[in-house]
GROMACS .gro file of C-alpha atoms in nm:
model
  386
    1UNK     CA    1  -3.483   0.952   0.624
    2UNK     CA    2  -3.342   0.666   0.419
    3UNK     CA    3  -3.263   0.460   0.727
    4UNK     CA    4  -3.610   0.535   0.864
    5UNK     CA    5  -3.767   0.398   0.546
    6UNK     CA    6  -3.552   0.084   0.577
    7UNK     CA    7  -3.679   0.031   0.933
    8UNK     CA    8  -4.040   0.074   0.812
    9UNK     CA    9  -4.007  -0.176   0.527
   10UNK     CA   10  -3.776  -0.447   0.662
   11UNK     CA   11  -3.755  -0.681   0.957
   12UNK     CA   12  -3.439  -0.719   1.165
   13UNK     CA   13  -3.358  -1.047   0.989
   14UNK     CA   14  -3.331  -0.879   0.648
   15UNK     CA   15  -3.233  -0.527   0.752
   16UNK     CA   16  -2.864  -0.576   0.683
   17UNK     CA   17  -2.912  -0.607   0.307
   18UNK     CA   18  -3.144  -0.307   0.291
   19UNK     CA   19  -2.911  -0.097   0.503
   20UNK     CA   20  -2.627  -0.197   0.273
   21UNK     CA   21  -2.810  -0.054  -0.028
   22UNK     CA   22  -2.883   0.274   0.152
   23UNK     CA   23  -2.527   0.295   0.285
   24UNK     CA   24  -2.392   0.242  -0.066
   25UNK     CA   25  -2.557   0.564  -0.178
   26UNK     CA   26  -2.448   0.751   0.134
   27UNK     CA   27  -2.081   0.657   0.104
   28UNK     CA   28  -2.051   0.647  -0.276
   29UNK     CA   29  -2.138   1.017  -0.293
   30UNK     CA   30  -1.822   1.138  -0.114
   31UNK     CA   31  -1.616   0.882  -0.306
   32UNK     CA   32  -1.746   0.954  -0.659
   33UNK     CA   33  -1.807   1.325  -0.605
   34UNK     CA   34  -1.438   1.420  -0.624
   35UNK     CA   35  -1.403   1.232  -0.954
   36UNK     CA   36  -1.689   1.428  -1.113
   37UNK     CA   37  -1.573   1.747  -0.943
   38UNK     CA   38  -1.221   1.697  -1.075
   39UNK     CA   39  -1.344   1.659  -1.432
   40UNK     CA   40  -1.569   1.965  -1.409
   41UNK     CA   41  -1.309   2.184  -1.237
   42UNK     CA   42  -1.038   2.084  -1.482
   43UNK     CA   43  -1.234   2.153  -1.802
   44UNK     CA   44  -1.519   2.391  -1.708
   45UNK     CA   45  -1.401   2.567  -1.392
   46UNK     CA   46  -1.507   2.527  -1.031
   47UNK     CA   47  -1.840   2.710  -1.081
   48UNK     CA   48  -1.958   2.422  -1.302
   49UNK     CA   49  -1.957   2.194  -0.996
   50UNK     CA   50  -2.239   2.390  -0.833
   51UNK     CA   51  -2.444   2.412  -1.153
   52UNK     CA   52  -2.404   2.035  -1.184
   53UNK     CA   53  -2.530   1.987  -0.828
   54UNK     CA   54  -2.836   2.207  -0.890
   55UNK     CA   55  -2.929   2.020  -1.210
   56UNK     CA   56  -2.880   1.669  -1.065
   57UNK     CA   57  -3.068   1.753  -0.744
   58UNK     CA   58  -3.363   1.899  -0.937
   59UNK     CA   59  -3.377   1.601  -1.174
   60UNK     CA   60  -3.389   1.366  -0.876
   61UNK     CA   61  -3.623   1.572  -0.657
   62UNK     CA   62  -3.911   1.593  -0.906
   63UNK     CA   63  -3.970   1.216  -0.954
   64UNK     CA   64  -3.892   1.158  -0.586
   65UNK     CA   65  -4.164   1.400  -0.471
   66UNK     CA   66  -4.416   1.261  -0.722
   67UNK     CA   67  -4.368   0.888  -0.666
   68UNK     CA   68  -4.200   0.793  -0.333
   69UNK     CA   69  -4.480   0.686  -0.096
   70UNK     CA   70  -4.531   0.740   0.275
   71UNK     CA   71  -4.391   0.444   0.475
   72UNK     CA   72  -4.431   0.563   0.836
   73UNK     CA   73  -4.591   0.284   1.036
   74UNK     CA   74  -4.792   0.529   1.245
   75UNK     CA   75  -4.945   0.671   0.924
   76UNK     CA   76  -4.994   0.374   0.686
   77UNK     CA   77  -4.953   0.078   0.921
   78UNK     CA   78  -4.791  -0.210   0.731
   79UNK     CA   79  -4.871  -0.035   0.403
   80UNK     CA   80  -5.231  -0.154   0.379
   81UNK     CA   81  -5.378   0.173   0.512
   82UNK     CA   82  -5.395   0.452   0.253
   83UNK     CA   83  -5.223   0.771   0.372
   84UNK     CA   84  -5.421   1.082   0.453
   85UNK     CA   85  -5.451   1.346   0.183
   86UNK     CA   86  -5.144   1.557   0.255
   87UNK     CA   87  -4.928   1.242   0.292
   88UNK     CA   88  -5.019   1.120  -0.056
   89UNK     CA   89  -4.794   1.145  -0.357
   90UNK     CA   90  -4.943   1.247  -0.690
   91UNK     CA   91  -4.920   0.885  -0.805
   92UNK     CA   92  -5.115   0.760  -0.501
   93UNK     CA   93  -5.380   1.030  -0.544
   94UNK     CA   94  -5.428   0.938  -0.910
   95UNK     CA   95  -5.455   0.567  -0.826
   96UNK     CA   96  -5.715   0.633  -0.554
   97UNK     CA   97  -5.914   0.857  -0.787
   98UNK     CA   98  -5.908   0.593  -1.059
   99UNK     CA   99  -6.031   0.325  -0.816
  100UNK     CA  100  -6.312   0.552  -0.701
  101UNK     CA  101  -6.434   0.601  -1.059
  102UNK     CA  102  -6.424   0.230  -1.141
  103UNK     CA  103  -6.656   0.120  -0.855
  104UNK     CA  104  -7.023   0.180  -0.784
  105UNK     CA  105  -7.153   0.427  -0.525
  106UNK     CA  106  -7.211   0.165  -0.252
  107UNK     CA  107  -6.861   0.017  -0.287
  108UNK     CA  108  -6.709   0.365  -0.283
  109UNK     CA  109  -6.894   0.447   0.039
  110UNK     CA  110  -6.783   0.123   0.209
  111UNK     CA  111  -6.422   0.161   0.094
  112UNK     CA  112  -6.412   0.526   0.199
  113UNK     CA  113  -6.555   0.449   0.540
  114UNK     CA  114  -6.311   0.161   0.591
  115UNK     CA  115  -6.016   0.382   0.504
  116UNK     CA  116  -6.145   0.656   0.731
  117UNK     CA  117  -6.174   0.418   1.027
  118UNK     CA  118  -5.824   0.277   0.969
  119UNK     CA  119  -5.676   0.625   0.942
  120UNK     CA  120  -5.862   0.740   1.253
  121UNK     CA  121  -5.729   0.444   1.453
  122UNK     CA  122  -5.371   0.524   1.357
  123UNK     CA  123  -5.427   0.897   1.417
  124UNK     CA  124  -5.555   0.823   1.767
  125UNK     CA  125  -5.227   0.656   1.859
  126UNK     CA  126  -5.001   0.934   1.734
  127UNK     CA  127  -4.969   1.291   1.848
  128UNK     CA  128  -4.878   1.582   1.623
  129UNK     CA  129  -4.593   1.768   1.788
  130UNK     CA  130  -4.352   2.039   1.690
  131UNK     CA  131  -4.023   1.867   1.593
  132UNK     CA  132  -3.798   1.850   1.897
  133UNK     CA  133  -3.424   1.835   1.817
  134UNK     CA  134  -3.353   1.760   2.183
  135UNK     CA  135  -3.482   1.405   2.126
  136UNK     CA  136  -3.160   1.344   1.934
  137UNK     CA  137  -2.956   1.455   2.237
  138UNK     CA  138  -3.170   1.230   2.457
  139UNK     CA  139  -3.082   0.928   2.241
  140UNK     CA  140  -2.712   1.010   2.265
  141UNK     CA  141  -2.742   1.002   2.645
  142UNK     CA  142  -2.861   0.641   2.644
  143UNK     CA  143  -2.567   0.427   2.760
  144UNK     CA  144  -2.576   0.158   2.492
  145UNK     CA  145  -2.638   0.411   2.217
  146UNK     CA  146  -2.358   0.638   2.339
  147UNK     CA  147  -2.101   0.356   2.322
  148UNK     CA  148  -2.193   0.266   1.963
  149UNK     CA  149  -2.230   0.626   1.845
  150UNK     CA  150  -1.895   0.742   1.983
  151UNK     CA  151  -1.696   0.453   1.839
  152UNK     CA  152  -1.880   0.482   1.509
  153UNK     CA  153  -1.782   0.849   1.503
  154UNK     CA  154  -1.415   0.763   1.563
  155UNK     CA  155  -1.387   0.529   1.265
  156UNK     CA  156  -1.590   0.774   1.055
  157UNK     CA  157  -1.337   1.045   1.144
  158UNK     CA  158  -1.047   0.819   1.045
  159UNK     CA  159  -1.218   0.750   0.711
  160UNK     CA  160  -1.277   1.117   0.635
  161UNK     CA  161  -0.932   1.224   0.752
  162UNK     CA  162  -0.793   1.009   0.472
  163UNK     CA  163  -1.038   1.143   0.213
  164UNK     CA  164  -0.987   1.506   0.314
  165UNK     CA  165  -0.608   1.481   0.299
  166UNK     CA  166  -0.586   1.324  -0.048
  167UNK     CA  167  -0.584   1.647  -0.256
  168UNK     CA  168  -0.299   1.811  -0.067
  169UNK     CA  169  -0.090   1.495  -0.022
  170UNK     CA  170  -0.123   1.368  -0.380
  171UNK     CA  171  -0.053   1.710  -0.523
  172UNK     CA  172   0.256   1.739  -0.304
  173UNK     CA  173   0.389   1.385  -0.363
  174UNK     CA  174   0.278   1.307  -0.720
  175UNK     CA  175   0.221   1.662  -0.855
  176UNK     CA  176  -0.131   1.580  -0.975
  177UNK     CA  177  -0.386   1.827  -1.116
  178UNK     CA  178  -0.756   1.843  -1.016
  179UNK     CA  179  -0.862   1.573  -1.262
  180UNK     CA  180  -0.589   1.329  -1.160
  181UNK     CA  181  -0.663   1.383  -0.791
  182UNK     CA  182  -1.033   1.321  -0.853
  183UNK     CA  183  -0.955   0.991  -1.027
  184UNK     CA  184  -0.760   0.879  -0.720
  185UNK     CA  185  -1.092   0.852  -0.531
  186UNK     CA  186  -1.213   0.569  -0.754
  187UNK     CA  187  -1.056   0.292  -0.538
  188UNK     CA  188  -1.237   0.436  -0.237
  189UNK     CA  189  -1.566   0.429  -0.425
  190UNK     CA  190  -1.517   0.069  -0.538
  191UNK     CA  191  -1.429  -0.045  -0.186
  192UNK     CA  192  -1.728   0.134  -0.036
  193UNK     CA  193  -1.970  -0.010  -0.292
  194UNK     CA  194  -1.852  -0.368  -0.243
  195UNK     CA  195  -1.853  -0.327   0.136
  196UNK     CA  196  -2.210  -0.198   0.142
  197UNK     CA  197  -2.356  -0.496  -0.044
  198UNK     CA  198  -2.123  -0.762   0.098
  199UNK     CA  199  -2.166  -0.655   0.461
  200UNK     CA  200  -2.542  -0.642   0.424
  201UNK     CA  201  -2.551  -1.009   0.325
  202UNK     CA  202  -2.306  -1.099   0.601
  203UNK     CA  203  -2.523  -0.925   0.861
  204UNK     CA  204  -2.837  -1.109   0.751
  205UNK     CA  205  -2.656  -1.442   0.743
  206UNK     CA  206  -2.509  -1.396   1.090
  207UNK     CA  207  -2.850  -1.290   1.226
  208UNK     CA  208  -3.000  -1.617   1.103
  209UNK     CA  209  -2.704  -1.815   1.241
  210UNK     CA  210  -2.741  -1.664   1.590
  211UNK     CA  211  -3.117  -1.723   1.576
  212UNK     CA  212  -3.060  -2.093   1.499
  213UNK     CA  213  -2.807  -2.127   1.780
  214UNK     CA  214  -3.043  -1.992   2.048
  215UNK     CA  215  -3.360  -2.150   1.904
  216UNK     CA  216  -3.514  -1.815   1.811
  217UNK     CA  217  -3.795  -1.822   1.552
  218UNK     CA  218  -3.767  -1.548   1.287
  219UNK     CA  219  -4.098  -1.382   1.203
  220UNK     CA  220  -4.062  -1.244   0.851
  221UNK     CA  221  -4.418  -1.113   0.839
  222UNK     CA  222  -4.452  -0.912   1.160
  223UNK     CA  223  -4.087  -0.867   1.245
  224UNK     CA  224  -3.898  -1.002   1.545
  225UNK     CA  225  -3.931  -0.897   1.905
  226UNK     CA  226  -3.570  -0.816   1.991
  227UNK     CA  227  -3.636  -0.803   2.366
  228UNK     CA  228  -3.514  -1.163   2.396
  229UNK     CA  229  -3.269  -1.163   2.107
  230UNK     CA  230  -2.896  -1.074   2.135
  231UNK     CA  231  -2.893  -0.824   1.850
  232UNK     CA  232  -2.560  -0.684   1.971
  233UNK     CA  233  -2.399  -1.023   1.924
  234UNK     CA  234  -2.566  -1.079   1.586
  235UNK     CA  235  -2.427  -0.752   1.453
  236UNK     CA  236  -2.087  -0.720   1.620
  237UNK     CA  237  -1.959  -1.076   1.576
  238UNK     CA  238  -1.852  -1.008   1.218
  239UNK     CA  239  -1.694  -0.667   1.279
  240UNK     CA  240  -1.366  -0.776   1.446
  241UNK     CA  241  -1.168  -0.909   1.144
  242UNK     CA  242  -1.307  -0.640   0.911
  243UNK     CA  243  -1.222  -0.353   1.144
  244UNK     CA  244  -0.879  -0.490   1.238
  245UNK     CA  245  -0.773  -0.525   0.874
  246UNK     CA  246  -0.905  -0.178   0.794
  247UNK     CA  247  -0.712  -0.010   1.077
  248UNK     CA  248  -0.392  -0.192   0.978
  249UNK     CA  249  -0.440  -0.055   0.626
  250UNK     CA  250  -0.481   0.298   0.768
  251UNK     CA  251  -0.151   0.261   0.952
  252UNK     CA  252   0.028   0.128   0.642
  253UNK     CA  253  -0.127   0.402   0.428
  254UNK     CA  254   0.053   0.672   0.627
  255UNK     CA  255   0.395   0.507   0.596
  256UNK     CA  256   0.348   0.437   0.225
  257UNK     CA  257   0.293   0.811   0.173
  258UNK     CA  258   0.579   0.893   0.409
  259UNK     CA  259   0.817   0.697   0.185
  260UNK     CA  260   0.674   0.847  -0.138
  261UNK     CA  261   0.593   0.498  -0.265
  262UNK     CA  262   0.463   0.417  -0.613
  263UNK     CA  263   0.107   0.540  -0.675
  264UNK     CA  264  -0.029   0.186  -0.686
  265UNK     CA  265   0.050   0.130  -0.316
  266UNK     CA  266  -0.173   0.403  -0.164
  267UNK     CA  267  -0.451   0.335  -0.417
  268UNK     CA  268  -0.463  -0.036  -0.325
  269UNK     CA  269  -0.468   0.055   0.044
  270UNK     CA  270  -0.748   0.304  -0.024
  271UNK     CA  271  -0.956   0.025  -0.173
  272UNK     CA  272  -0.914  -0.194   0.137
  273UNK     CA  273  -0.976   0.101   0.370
  274UNK     CA  274  -1.301   0.171   0.186
  275UNK     CA  275  -1.390  -0.198   0.199
  276UNK     CA  276  -1.309  -0.258   0.568
  277UNK     CA  277  -1.345   0.073   0.754
  278UNK     CA  278  -1.660   0.165   0.568
  279UNK     CA  279  -1.781  -0.191   0.619
  280UNK     CA  280  -1.741  -0.152   0.997
  281UNK     CA  281  -1.922   0.180   0.977
  282UNK     CA  282  -2.216   0.012   0.798
  283UNK     CA  283  -2.237  -0.259   1.064
  284UNK     CA  284  -2.252  -0.007   1.348
  285UNK     CA  285  -2.506   0.209   1.162
  286UNK     CA  286  -2.732  -0.095   1.125
  287UNK     CA  287  -2.695  -0.169   1.497
  288UNK     CA  288  -2.797   0.190   1.579
  289UNK     CA  289  -3.131   0.138   1.400
  290UNK     CA  290  -3.179  -0.201   1.569
  291UNK     CA  291  -3.119  -0.055   1.914
  292UNK     CA  292  -3.381   0.217   1.871
  293UNK     CA  293  -3.651   0.065   1.643
  294UNK     CA  294  -3.927   0.292   1.775
  295UNK     CA  295  -3.754   0.602   1.631
  296UNK     CA  296  -3.508   0.486   1.363
  297UNK     CA  297  -3.488   0.822   1.185
  298UNK     CA  298  -3.416   1.004   1.512
  299UNK     CA  299  -3.153   0.744   1.601
  300UNK     CA  300  -2.990   0.795   1.262
  301UNK     CA  301  -3.002   1.171   1.318
  302UNK     CA  302  -2.817   1.116   1.647
  303UNK     CA  303  -2.564   0.903   1.459
  304UNK     CA  304  -2.515   1.180   1.203
  305UNK     CA  305  -2.484   1.446   1.472
  306UNK     CA  306  -2.209   1.264   1.661
  307UNK     CA  307  -2.012   1.139   1.360
  308UNK     CA  308  -2.029   1.471   1.174
  309UNK     CA  309  -1.921   1.658   1.488
  310UNK     CA  310  -1.619   1.429   1.524
  311UNK     CA  311  -1.556   1.425   1.150
  312UNK     CA  312  -1.563   1.804   1.123
  313UNK     CA  313  -1.304   1.832   1.401
  314UNK     CA  314  -1.087   1.564   1.245
  315UNK     CA  315  -1.084   1.712   0.897
  316UNK     CA  316  -1.018   2.058   1.042
  317UNK     CA  317  -0.692   1.949   1.207
  318UNK     CA  318  -0.569   1.674   0.972
  319UNK     CA  319  -0.347   1.911   0.770
  320UNK     CA  320  -0.191   2.051   1.088
  321UNK     CA  321  -0.135   1.698   1.223
  322UNK     CA  322   0.040   1.591   0.902
  323UNK     CA  323   0.262   1.899   0.909
  324UNK     CA  324   0.357   1.857   1.275
  325UNK     CA  325   0.375   1.475   1.302
  326UNK     CA  326   0.460   1.369   0.950
  327UNK     CA  327   0.246   1.150   0.725
  328UNK     CA  328   0.346   0.818   0.877
  329UNK     CA  329   0.305   0.907   1.245
  330UNK     CA  330  -0.015   1.104   1.179
  331UNK     CA  331  -0.203   0.807   1.034
  332UNK     CA  332  -0.038   0.575   1.289
  333UNK     CA  333  -0.187   0.793   1.563
  334UNK     CA  334  -0.532   0.786   1.399
  335UNK     CA  335  -0.518   0.407   1.365
  336UNK     CA  336  -0.400   0.357   1.725
  337UNK     CA  337  -0.682   0.575   1.862
  338UNK     CA  338  -0.936   0.346   1.692
  339UNK     CA  339  -0.751   0.032   1.808
  340UNK     CA  340  -0.718   0.147   2.170
  341UNK     CA  341  -1.090   0.231   2.186
  342UNK     CA  342  -1.205  -0.100   2.030
  343UNK     CA  343  -1.291  -0.241   2.378
  344UNK     CA  344  -1.594  -0.009   2.365
  345UNK     CA  345  -1.750  -0.266   2.132
  346UNK     CA  346  -1.680  -0.540   2.388
  347UNK     CA  347  -1.854  -0.323   2.650
  348UNK     CA  348  -2.155  -0.304   2.420
  349UNK     CA  349  -2.156  -0.682   2.378
  350UNK     CA  350  -2.139  -0.746   2.752
  351UNK     CA  351  -2.359  -0.476   2.904
  352UNK     CA  352  -2.553  -0.349   2.602
  353UNK     CA  353  -2.842  -0.602   2.626
  354UNK     CA  354  -2.905  -0.506   2.989
  355UNK     CA  355  -2.906  -0.136   2.910
  356UNK     CA  356  -3.138  -0.197   2.616
  357UNK     CA  357  -3.383  -0.389   2.838
  358UNK     CA  358  -3.380  -0.109   3.096
  359UNK     CA  359  -3.475   0.138   2.825
  360UNK     CA  360  -3.749  -0.088   2.689
  361UNK     CA  361  -3.912  -0.122   3.031
  362UNK     CA  362  -3.886   0.252   3.096
  363UNK     CA  363  -4.038   0.345   2.759
  364UNK     CA  364  -4.314   0.085   2.800
  365UNK     CA  365  -4.419   0.246   3.129
  366UNK     CA  366  -4.423   0.590   2.967
  367UNK     CA  367  -4.635   0.458   2.679
  368UNK     CA  368  -4.882   0.296   2.919
  369UNK     CA  369  -4.919   0.625   3.106
  370UNK     CA  370  -4.986   0.809   2.779
  371UNK     CA  371  -5.255   0.557   2.682
  372UNK     CA  372  -5.425   0.600   3.020
  373UNK     CA  373  -5.425   0.978   2.974
  374UNK     CA  374  -5.577   0.945   2.624
  375UNK     CA  375  -5.844   0.704   2.753
  376UNK     CA  376  -5.935   0.944   3.035
  377UNK     CA  377  -5.963   1.233   2.788
  378UNK     CA  378  -6.184   1.028   2.553
  379UNK     CA  379  -6.400   0.915   2.845
  380UNK     CA  380  -6.442   1.274   2.963
  381UNK     CA  381  -6.537   1.380   2.609
  382UNK     CA  382  -6.805   1.110   2.587
  383UNK     CA  383  -6.948   1.211   2.925
  384UNK     CA  384  -6.967   1.575   2.820
  385UNK     CA  385  -7.152   1.480   2.499
  386UNK     CA  386  -7.392   1.261   2.700
   0.00000   0.00000   0.00000
């Protein structure tokens, strides 16, 4: 939902920075969580972790439900159309009620009628359907989306293999307790936080640079039509050095642990892995939203489905891999898998724009057919009334 809100509020030219902020929250959770969990488990017992989660979630959910507004473009347009009743937050309802009391009867009637017409126009264009999870599978089957989603899932798996193996490895090598192991996640959290904000700015800057090079005018008010813009190039140009450095750090991380090096060595490498691998993940996640702007939340759901499927498999076997292959060769294998499959990104750069255009034309034809059906139904309704 967070990525969907970003797509509603931001244009492609500024989406990188917004996505960076959302990604910071998404990735900081798994990085900071073990620190808090370690403290709670060490001093209060493991049950305290779940009480903590209940309390924090409730404290966040209440103000979220009361104040966060509807942003869906097919409900509120660009934000100027008030949402319908059941889409309103308590804050929006109170504001609307206050405005109604402060104006005279004629103004209230005009304002109410204007809102009703705007809401009716948006409602006419959308159809209320039962949520269809198969739409997520359909997105995965798109060629350009599949390439990005699969490679994104591979580097996500590498990232989580490292995080999932920390407790066992650090307890075995350094004989740490729960609290000490939790503190070892801090470098990850710092790297992830810096990557999220830094990469967002880099994405926006590179977007503007590509636009200048091809003579493309950025429309900050209405958003850009990406049909004639190489969004794949604008996003992927900055990923190569970041991803290469991150995968080299993954390889070195395994051999540092294999040699039982000083604690500082794996922690420094963790920071750079969080900075670079997570940075590459943020870039690809932004590209996923750009490639499917008509359904950004569904595209993000497809991203989550693929990466969590891969990540679950990776974390399930990482302990077995370490035991059978050794620490050094295990993380060398993980790094090499990501390096060998890097040409998938080149495939996206070369053929992705063509695949994206094919999808745009196909979806445009489907949308035109739907509009003709709606017009015929409205025409039939008017004839019956006449």
